[in-house]
Short mmCIF file of C-alpha atoms in Angstrom, two decimals:
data_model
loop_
_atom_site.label_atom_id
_atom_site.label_comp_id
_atom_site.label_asym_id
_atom_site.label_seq_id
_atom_site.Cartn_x
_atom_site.Cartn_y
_atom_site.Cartn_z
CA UNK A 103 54.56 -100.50 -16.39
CA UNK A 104 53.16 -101.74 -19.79
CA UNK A 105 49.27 -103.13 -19.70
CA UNK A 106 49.40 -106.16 -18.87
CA UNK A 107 51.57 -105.27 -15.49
CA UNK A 108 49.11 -102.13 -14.88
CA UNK A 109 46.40 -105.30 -14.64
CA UNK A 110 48.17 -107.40 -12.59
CA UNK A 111 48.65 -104.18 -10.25
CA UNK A 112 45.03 -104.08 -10.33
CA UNK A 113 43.88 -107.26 -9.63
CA UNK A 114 46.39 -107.74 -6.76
CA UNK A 115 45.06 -103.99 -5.09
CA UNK A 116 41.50 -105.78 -5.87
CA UNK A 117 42.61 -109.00 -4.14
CA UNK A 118 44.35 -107.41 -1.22
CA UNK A 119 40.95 -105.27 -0.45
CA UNK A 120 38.79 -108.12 -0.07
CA UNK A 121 41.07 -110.21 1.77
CA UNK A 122 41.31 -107.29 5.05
CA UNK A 123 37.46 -106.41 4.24
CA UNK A 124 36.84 -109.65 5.05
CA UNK A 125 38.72 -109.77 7.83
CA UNK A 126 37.54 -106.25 9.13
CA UNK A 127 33.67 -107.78 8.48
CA UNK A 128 34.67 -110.82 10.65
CA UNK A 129 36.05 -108.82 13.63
CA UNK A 130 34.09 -105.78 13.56
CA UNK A 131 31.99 -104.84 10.86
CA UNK A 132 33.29 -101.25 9.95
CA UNK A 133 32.23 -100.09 7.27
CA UNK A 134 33.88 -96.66 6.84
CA UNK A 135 37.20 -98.56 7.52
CA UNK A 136 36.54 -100.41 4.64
CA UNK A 137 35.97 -97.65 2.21
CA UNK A 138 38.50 -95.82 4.02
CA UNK A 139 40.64 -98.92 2.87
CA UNK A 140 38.74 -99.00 -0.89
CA UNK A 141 39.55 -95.37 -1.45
CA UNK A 142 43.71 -96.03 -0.36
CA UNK A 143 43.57 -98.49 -2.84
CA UNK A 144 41.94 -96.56 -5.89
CA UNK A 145 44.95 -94.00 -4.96
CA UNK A 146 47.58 -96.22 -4.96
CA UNK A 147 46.20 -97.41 -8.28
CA UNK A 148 46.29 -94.59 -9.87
CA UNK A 149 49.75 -93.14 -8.74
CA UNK A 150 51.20 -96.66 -9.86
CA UNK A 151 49.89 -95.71 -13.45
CA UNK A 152 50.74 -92.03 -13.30
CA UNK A 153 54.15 -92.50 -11.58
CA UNK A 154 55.54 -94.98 -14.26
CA UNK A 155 54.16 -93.84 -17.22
CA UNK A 156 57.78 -93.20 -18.73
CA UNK A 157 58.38 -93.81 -22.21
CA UNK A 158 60.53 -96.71 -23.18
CA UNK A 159 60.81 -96.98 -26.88
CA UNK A 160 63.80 -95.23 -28.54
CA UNK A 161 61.25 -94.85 -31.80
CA UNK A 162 59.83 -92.20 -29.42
CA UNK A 163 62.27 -89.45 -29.02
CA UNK A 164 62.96 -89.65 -32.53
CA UNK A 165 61.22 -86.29 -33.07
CA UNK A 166 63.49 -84.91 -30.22
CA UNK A 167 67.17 -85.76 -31.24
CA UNK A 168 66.11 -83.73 -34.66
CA UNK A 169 67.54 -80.45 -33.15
CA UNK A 170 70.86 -81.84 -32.52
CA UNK A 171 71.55 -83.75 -35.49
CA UNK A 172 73.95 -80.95 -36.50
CA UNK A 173 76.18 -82.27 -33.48
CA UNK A 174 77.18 -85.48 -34.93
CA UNK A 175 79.45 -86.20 -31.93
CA UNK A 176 76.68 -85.56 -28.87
CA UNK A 177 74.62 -87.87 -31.51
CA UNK A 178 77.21 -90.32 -31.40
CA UNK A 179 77.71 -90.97 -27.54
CA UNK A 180 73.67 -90.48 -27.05
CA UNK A 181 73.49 -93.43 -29.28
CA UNK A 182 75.78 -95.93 -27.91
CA UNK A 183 75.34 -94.98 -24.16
CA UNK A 184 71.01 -95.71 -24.84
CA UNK A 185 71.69 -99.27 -26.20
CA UNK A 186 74.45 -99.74 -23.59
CA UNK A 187 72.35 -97.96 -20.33
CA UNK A 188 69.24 -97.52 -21.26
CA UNK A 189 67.66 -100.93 -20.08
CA UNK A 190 69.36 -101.19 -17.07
CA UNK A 191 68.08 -97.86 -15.82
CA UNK A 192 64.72 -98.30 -16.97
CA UNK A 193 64.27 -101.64 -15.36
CA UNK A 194 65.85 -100.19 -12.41
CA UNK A 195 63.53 -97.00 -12.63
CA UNK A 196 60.45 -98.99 -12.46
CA UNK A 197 61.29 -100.97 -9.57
CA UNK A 198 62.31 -98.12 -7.50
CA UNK A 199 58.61 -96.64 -8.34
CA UNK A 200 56.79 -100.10 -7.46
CA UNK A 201 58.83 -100.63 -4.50
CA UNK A 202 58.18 -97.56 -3.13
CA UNK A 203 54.01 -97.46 -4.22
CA UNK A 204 54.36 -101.56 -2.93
CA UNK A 205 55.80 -100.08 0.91
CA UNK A 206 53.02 -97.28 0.95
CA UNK A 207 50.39 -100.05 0.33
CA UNK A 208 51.79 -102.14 3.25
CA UNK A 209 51.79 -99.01 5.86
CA UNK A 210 48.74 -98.02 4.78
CA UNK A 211 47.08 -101.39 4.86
CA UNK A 212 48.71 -102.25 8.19
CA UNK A 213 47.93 -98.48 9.59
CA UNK A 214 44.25 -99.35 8.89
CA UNK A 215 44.09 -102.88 10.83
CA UNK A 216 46.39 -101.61 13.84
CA UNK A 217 43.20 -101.76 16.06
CA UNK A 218 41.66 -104.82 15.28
CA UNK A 219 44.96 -107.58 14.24
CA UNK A 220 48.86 -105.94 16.17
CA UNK A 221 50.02 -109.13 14.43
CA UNK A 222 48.72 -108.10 11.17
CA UNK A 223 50.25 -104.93 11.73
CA UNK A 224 53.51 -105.85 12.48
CA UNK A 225 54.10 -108.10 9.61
CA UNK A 226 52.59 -105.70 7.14
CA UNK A 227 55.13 -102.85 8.66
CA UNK A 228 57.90 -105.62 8.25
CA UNK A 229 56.93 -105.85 4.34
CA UNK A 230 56.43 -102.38 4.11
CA UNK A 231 59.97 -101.68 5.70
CA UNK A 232 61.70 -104.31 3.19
CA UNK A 233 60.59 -102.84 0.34
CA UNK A 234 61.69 -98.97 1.57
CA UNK A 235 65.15 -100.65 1.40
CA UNK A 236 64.82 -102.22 -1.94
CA UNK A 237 63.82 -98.96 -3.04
CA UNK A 238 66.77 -96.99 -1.47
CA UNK A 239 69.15 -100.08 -2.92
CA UNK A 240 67.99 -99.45 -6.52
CA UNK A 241 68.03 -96.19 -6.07
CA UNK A 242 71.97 -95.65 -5.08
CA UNK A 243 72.23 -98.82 -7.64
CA UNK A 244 70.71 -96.49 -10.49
CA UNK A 245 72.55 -93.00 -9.50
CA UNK A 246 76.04 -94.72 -9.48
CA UNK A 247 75.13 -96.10 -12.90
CA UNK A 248 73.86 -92.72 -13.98
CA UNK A 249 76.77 -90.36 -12.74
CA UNK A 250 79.28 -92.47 -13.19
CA UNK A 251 78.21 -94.21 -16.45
CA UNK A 252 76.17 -92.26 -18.30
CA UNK A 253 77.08 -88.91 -17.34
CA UNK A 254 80.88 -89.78 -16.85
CA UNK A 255 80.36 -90.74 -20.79
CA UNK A 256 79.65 -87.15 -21.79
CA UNK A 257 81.58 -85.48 -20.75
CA UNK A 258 84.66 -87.67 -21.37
CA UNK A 259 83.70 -86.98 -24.97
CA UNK A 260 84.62 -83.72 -24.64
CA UNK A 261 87.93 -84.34 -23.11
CA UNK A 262 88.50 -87.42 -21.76
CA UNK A 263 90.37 -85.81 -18.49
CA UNK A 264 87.26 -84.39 -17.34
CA UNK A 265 85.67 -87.38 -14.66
CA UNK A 266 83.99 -87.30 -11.23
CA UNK A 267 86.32 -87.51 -8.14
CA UNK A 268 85.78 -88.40 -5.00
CA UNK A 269 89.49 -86.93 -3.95
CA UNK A 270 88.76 -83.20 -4.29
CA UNK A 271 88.25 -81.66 -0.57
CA UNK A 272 84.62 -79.89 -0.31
CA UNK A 273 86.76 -77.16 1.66
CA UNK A 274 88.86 -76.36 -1.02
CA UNK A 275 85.87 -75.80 -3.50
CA UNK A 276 83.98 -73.95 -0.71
CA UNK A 277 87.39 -71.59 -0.35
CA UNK A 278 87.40 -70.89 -4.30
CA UNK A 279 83.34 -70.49 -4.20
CA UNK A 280 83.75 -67.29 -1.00
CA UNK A 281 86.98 -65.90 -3.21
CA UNK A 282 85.45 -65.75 -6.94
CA UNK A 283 82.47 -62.86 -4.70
CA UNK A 284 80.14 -63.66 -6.66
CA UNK A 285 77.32 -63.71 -3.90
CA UNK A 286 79.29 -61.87 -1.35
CA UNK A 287 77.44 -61.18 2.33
CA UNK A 288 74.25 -63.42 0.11
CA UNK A 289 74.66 -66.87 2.05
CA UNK A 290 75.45 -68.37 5.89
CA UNK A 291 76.06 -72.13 4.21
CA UNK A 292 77.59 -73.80 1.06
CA UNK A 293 77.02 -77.41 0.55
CA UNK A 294 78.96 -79.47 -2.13
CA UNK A 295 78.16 -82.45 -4.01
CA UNK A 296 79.30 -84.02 -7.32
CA UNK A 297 82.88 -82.74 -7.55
CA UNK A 298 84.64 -83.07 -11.59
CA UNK A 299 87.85 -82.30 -12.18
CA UNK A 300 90.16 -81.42 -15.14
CA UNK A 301 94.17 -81.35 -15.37
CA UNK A 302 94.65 -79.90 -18.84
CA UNK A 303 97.42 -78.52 -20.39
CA UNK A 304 97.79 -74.88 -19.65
CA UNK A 305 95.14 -74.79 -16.63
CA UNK A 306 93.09 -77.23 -13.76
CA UNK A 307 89.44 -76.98 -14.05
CA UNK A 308 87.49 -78.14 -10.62
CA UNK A 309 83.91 -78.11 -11.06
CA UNK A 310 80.87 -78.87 -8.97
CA UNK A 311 77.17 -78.60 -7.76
CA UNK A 312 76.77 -75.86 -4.64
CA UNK A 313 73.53 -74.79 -2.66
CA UNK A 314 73.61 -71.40 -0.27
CA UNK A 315 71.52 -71.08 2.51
CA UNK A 316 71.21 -67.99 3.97
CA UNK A 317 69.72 -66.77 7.27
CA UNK A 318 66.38 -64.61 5.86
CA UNK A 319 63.49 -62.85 7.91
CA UNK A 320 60.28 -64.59 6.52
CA UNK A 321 56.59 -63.37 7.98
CA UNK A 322 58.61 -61.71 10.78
CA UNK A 323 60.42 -65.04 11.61
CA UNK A 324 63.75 -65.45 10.97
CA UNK A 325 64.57 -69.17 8.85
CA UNK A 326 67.38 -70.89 7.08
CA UNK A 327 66.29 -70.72 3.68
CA UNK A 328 68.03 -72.61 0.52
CA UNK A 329 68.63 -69.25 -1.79
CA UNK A 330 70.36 -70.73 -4.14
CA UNK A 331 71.15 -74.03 -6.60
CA UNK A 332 72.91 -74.38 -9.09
CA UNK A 333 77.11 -75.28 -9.94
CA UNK A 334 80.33 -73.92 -10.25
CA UNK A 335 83.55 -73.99 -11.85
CA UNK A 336 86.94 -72.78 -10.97
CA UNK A 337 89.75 -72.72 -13.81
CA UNK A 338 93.47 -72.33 -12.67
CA UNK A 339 94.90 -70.89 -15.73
CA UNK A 340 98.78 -70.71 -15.95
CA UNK A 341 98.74 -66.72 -16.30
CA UNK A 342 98.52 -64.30 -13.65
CA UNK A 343 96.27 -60.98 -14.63
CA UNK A 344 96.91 -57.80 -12.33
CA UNK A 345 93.14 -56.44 -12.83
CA UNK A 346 89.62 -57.74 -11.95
CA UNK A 347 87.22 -58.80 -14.79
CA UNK A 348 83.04 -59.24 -13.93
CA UNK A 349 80.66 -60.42 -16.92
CA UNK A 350 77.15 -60.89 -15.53
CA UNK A 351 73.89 -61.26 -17.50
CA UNK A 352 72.28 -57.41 -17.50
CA UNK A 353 69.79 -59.19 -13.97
CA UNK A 354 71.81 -60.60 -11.92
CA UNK A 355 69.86 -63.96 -10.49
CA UNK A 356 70.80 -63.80 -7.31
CA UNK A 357 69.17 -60.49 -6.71
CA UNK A 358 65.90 -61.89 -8.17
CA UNK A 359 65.83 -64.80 -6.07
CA UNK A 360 66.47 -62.82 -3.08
CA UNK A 361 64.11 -59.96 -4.17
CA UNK A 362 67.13 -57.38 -3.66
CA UNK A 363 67.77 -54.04 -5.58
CA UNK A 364 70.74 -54.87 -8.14
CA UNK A 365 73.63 -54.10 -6.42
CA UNK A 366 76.89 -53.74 -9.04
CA UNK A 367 80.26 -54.56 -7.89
CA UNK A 368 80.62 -51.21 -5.67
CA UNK A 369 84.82 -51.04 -6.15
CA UNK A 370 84.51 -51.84 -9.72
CA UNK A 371 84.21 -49.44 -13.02
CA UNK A 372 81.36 -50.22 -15.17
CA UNK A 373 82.17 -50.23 -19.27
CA UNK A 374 80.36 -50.87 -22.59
CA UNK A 375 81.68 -52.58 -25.51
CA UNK A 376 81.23 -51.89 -29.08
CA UNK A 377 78.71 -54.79 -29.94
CA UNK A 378 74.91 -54.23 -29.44
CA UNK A 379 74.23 -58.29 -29.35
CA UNK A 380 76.67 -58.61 -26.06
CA UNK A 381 75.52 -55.80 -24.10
CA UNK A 382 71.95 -57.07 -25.09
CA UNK A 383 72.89 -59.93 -22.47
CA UNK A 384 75.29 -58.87 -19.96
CA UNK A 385 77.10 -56.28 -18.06
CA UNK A 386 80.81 -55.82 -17.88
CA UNK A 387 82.80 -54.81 -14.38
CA UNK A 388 86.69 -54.36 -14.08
CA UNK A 389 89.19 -52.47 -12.81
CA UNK A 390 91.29 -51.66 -16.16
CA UNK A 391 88.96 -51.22 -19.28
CA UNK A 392 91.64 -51.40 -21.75
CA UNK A 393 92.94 -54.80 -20.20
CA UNK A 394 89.59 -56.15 -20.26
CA UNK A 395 89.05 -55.16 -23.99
CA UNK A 396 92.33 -57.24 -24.83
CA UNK A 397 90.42 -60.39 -22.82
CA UNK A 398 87.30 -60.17 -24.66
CA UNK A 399 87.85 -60.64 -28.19
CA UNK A 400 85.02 -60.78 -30.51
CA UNK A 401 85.22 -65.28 -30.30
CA UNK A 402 85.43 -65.02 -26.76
CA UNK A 403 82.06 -62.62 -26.66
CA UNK A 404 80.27 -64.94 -29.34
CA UNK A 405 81.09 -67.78 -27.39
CA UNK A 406 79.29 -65.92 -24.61
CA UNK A 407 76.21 -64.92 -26.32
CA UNK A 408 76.29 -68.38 -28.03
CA UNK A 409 75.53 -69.87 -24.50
CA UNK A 410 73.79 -66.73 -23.11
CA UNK A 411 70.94 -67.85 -26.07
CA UNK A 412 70.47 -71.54 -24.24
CA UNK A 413 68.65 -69.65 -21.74
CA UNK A 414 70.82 -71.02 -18.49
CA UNK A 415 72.02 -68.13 -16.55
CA UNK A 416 75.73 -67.33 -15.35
CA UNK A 417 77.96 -65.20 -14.19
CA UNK A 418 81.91 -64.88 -15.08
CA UNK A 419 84.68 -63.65 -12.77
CA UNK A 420 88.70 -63.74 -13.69
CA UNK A 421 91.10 -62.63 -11.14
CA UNK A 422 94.51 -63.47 -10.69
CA UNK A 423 95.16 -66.82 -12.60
CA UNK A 424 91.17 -67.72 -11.79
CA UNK A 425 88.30 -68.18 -13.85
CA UNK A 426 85.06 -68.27 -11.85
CA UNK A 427 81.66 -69.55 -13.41
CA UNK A 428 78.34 -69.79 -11.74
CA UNK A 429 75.50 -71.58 -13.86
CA UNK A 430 72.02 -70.61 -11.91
CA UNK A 431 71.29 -74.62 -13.40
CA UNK A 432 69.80 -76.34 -9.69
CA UNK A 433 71.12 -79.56 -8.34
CA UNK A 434 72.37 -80.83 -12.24
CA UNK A 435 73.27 -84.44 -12.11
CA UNK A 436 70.54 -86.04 -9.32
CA UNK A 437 68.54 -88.55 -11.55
CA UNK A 438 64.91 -87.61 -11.91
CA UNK A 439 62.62 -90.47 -11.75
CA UNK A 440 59.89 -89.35 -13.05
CA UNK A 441 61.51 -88.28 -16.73
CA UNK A 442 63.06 -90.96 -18.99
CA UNK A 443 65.90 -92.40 -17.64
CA UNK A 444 68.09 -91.31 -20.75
CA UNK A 445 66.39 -88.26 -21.04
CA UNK A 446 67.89 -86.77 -24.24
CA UNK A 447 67.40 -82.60 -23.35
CA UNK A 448 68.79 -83.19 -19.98
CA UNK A 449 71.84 -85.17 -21.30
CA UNK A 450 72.43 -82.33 -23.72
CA UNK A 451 72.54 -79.88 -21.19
CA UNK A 452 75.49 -81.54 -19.28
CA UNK A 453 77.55 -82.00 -22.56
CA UNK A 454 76.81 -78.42 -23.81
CA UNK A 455 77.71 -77.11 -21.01
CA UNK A 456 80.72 -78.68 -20.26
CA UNK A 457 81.57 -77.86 -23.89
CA UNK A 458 81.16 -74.15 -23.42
CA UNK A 459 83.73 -74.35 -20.20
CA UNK A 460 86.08 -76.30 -22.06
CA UNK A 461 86.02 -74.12 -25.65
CA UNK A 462 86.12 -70.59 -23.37
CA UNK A 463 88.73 -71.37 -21.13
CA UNK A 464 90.84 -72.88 -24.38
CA UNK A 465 89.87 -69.18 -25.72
CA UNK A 466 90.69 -66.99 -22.82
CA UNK A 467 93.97 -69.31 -22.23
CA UNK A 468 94.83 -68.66 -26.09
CA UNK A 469 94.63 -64.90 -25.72
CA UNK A 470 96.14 -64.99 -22.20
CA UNK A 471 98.99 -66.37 -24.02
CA UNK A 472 99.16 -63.98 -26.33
CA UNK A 473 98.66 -60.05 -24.34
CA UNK A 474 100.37 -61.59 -20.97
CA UNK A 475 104.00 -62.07 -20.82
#
C-alpha cells in the first residue's frame, strides 16, 4: 500500500469503530467491548502496514542485481520477465494481503457483536467469508502466473526443454527418490509437488520438490514429524556404470536435522582425492576407486565446489544409468508473499541451480562417453 491507501485504511478502521461503538453504546453500554473492539482495530492497522510494505520500484534493487551483472543472460530474462510480470503480481500480491487483513476485520468485528445484533453477525461472517475466497482466488491466480510464467521463464533459458508437467506420476518420482538411498530407513512419507522434466539428448532429467515425514519419539510421545524439505532430481543417462558412486558434503544434513551420529554408507569404501579444495567440502563413497577417479575429473569437481560455495547443501548418487541429486533447498517454488513478488536472489537461485544440473550432467555424460563403452 502506498500513503495515501495506508490513510484510507485508516480512516475506514476509524469509521468502522465508531459505527459498532455506537451501536454497542445504544444496546448495552460496554465499555471493555469497545476497547476490546479499539485495540482489534489498532492491530489490524498495523499488520495492514507491516504486511504490505513490499517494495515496488525497480530503481530499488538496483544495488542488488550488481552481483550478477557478470551473467549477462540471467540479467537478460530478469529484465524482460519484471516489465512483463512484475505488475501483475504486485497488484495481485496486495490484494491477496488486504483481502485477507479485510476478512479478519469482518470476523473479528462480527465475533465481537455476536451477543448483542445475530443479524449483524451473520452478515459480517458473510463479508468476511467472501473475501477468504477472493483471497484464495488471487492467490492460485498469482502462483499459476508465478510457476508457470515467471519461473517456467528461467529455466527455459537454460534449455528450453526443461518446463513444469503435470503428466509425470508422483509414484514414479517417489520410486526413483527410495532407490537413489539417500535417506534410507530416515522417513515413513514422501510427498511430491512441482514436477519438471527434461528429454535431452543423451539423458531424461525429472526433477521435483519432496518432503519426508518420519515417525519420531518427541517428549516421550511418538509424532509424525516433517524431517525434511527440500528437491530432487533424477538423470537417466544413456550409459550403464557397474559400480556405486556417493559425493556428500563432509555433514551430511540429514543427520543434523535428525540429530543422528553420521552414519557413512556401511557397504561402501571410503576414498580421498588428490585436491585439498574438494575434500574441504565433501566426502566420496564407491565401490571401485579407480572407476570413480575416471568420473570425477578435475571440471566435474570444480563444478562441484563451484556450487558447494553458494552455500545450498546436496548430496550426489550415480548408479546404474542414474544420477541422483538432493538439494537440502525447502519447498523452492511456493510464492512468498511477504518478499517482492520478483524477488531477484530467489529467482537466481532457481536459474543457478538448474544451471548447475544441466552443465554437470552435460559433464558426467561427456566423460561417460568417453571411459564407458
Amino acid at each position: 500500500m502506498g500513503k495515501i491507501e495506508n490513510n484510507l485504511f485508516s480512516i475506514f478502521l476509524i469509521l468502522m469503530w465508531l459505527t459498532i461503538a455506537k451501536h454497542i453504546l445504544e444496546n448495552n453500554g460496554n465499555m471493555i467491548l469497545i476497547l476490546v473492539l479499539f485495540f482489534i482495530c489498532i492491530v489490524i492497522g498495523a499488520a495492514a502496514i507491516l504486511i504490505t510494505k513490499v517494495e515496488t520500484e525497480y530503481g530499488k534493487s538496483q544495488s542488488s542485481i550488481i552481483k550478477y551483472t557478470n551473467d549477462t543472460e540471467f540479467k537478460a530474462v530478469f529484465d524482460e520477465v519484471y516489465k512483463e510480470f512484475s505488475p501483475k503480481l504486485k497488484a495481485l500480491n496486495k490484494q491477496i494481503k488486504i483481502s485477507f487483513i479485510l476478512s479478519i476485520m469482518m470476523f473479528a468485528t462480527g465475533f465481537m457483536c455476536a451477543l448483542s445484533n445475530q443479524t449483524l453477525f451473520i452478515v459480517l461472517s458473510i463479508i468476511g467469508a467472501y473475501f477468504i475466497i477472493m483471497s484464495y482466488i488471487n492467490y492460485h491466480e498469482y502462483t499459476v502466473i508465478y510457476k508457470k510464467k515467471v519461473v517456467d521463464r528461467f529455466i527455459k533459458s537454460i534449455d528450453p526443454r526443461l518446463g513444469f508437467s503435470d503428466t509425470i506420476s508422483r509414484e514414479q518420482i517417489k520410486s526413483k527418490f527410495i532407490d537413489s538411498r539417500f535417506k534410507e530407513n530416515y522417513f515413513t512419507t514422501i510427498n511430491v509437488d512441482d514436477c519438471i522434466t527434461a528429454n535431452i539428448e543423451g539423458y531424461e532429467m525429472t526433477f521435483a520438490d519432496v518432503a519426508l515425514n518420519a515417525v519420531l519419539k518427541v517428549d516421550k510421545t511418538t509424532k509424525n514429524v516433517k524431517v525434511f524439505e527440500g528437491s530432487f532430481a533424477n538423470i537417466e543417462l544413456d550409459k550403464d556404470i557397474d559400480f556405486e558412486l556417493i559425493i556428500t558434503r563432509n555433514e551430511r544434513f540429514i543427520e543434523k536435522i535428525l540429530n543422528r551420529d553420521n552414519r557413512p554408507y556401511q557397504d561402501l569404501n571410503k576414498f580421498e582425492l588428490d585436491s585439498a579444495l574438494f575434500e574441504e567440502y565433501f566426502d566420496i563413497y564407491t565401490t571401485n576407486e579407480i572407476e570413480a577417479m575416471r568420473i570425477l575429473t578435475h571440471d566435474v569437481m570444480d563444478k562441484l565446489v563451484e556450487f558447494a560455495e553458494y552455500n545450498i547443501e546436496f548430496e550426489i548418487a550415480i548408479r546404474n544409468n542414474h544420477l541422483y541429486i538432493i538439494f537440502n533447498t525447502g519447498s523452492m517454488f511456493e510464492p512468498r508473499l511477504s518478499k517482492e513478488p520478483m524477488d531477484i536472489d530467489l529467482l537466481y537461485t532457481y536459474y543457478f541451480l538448474f544451471l548447475f544440473i544441466v552443465l554437470l550432467t552435460g559433464q558426467l555424460h561427456n566423460v561417460m562417453q568417453e571411459y564407458i563403452p
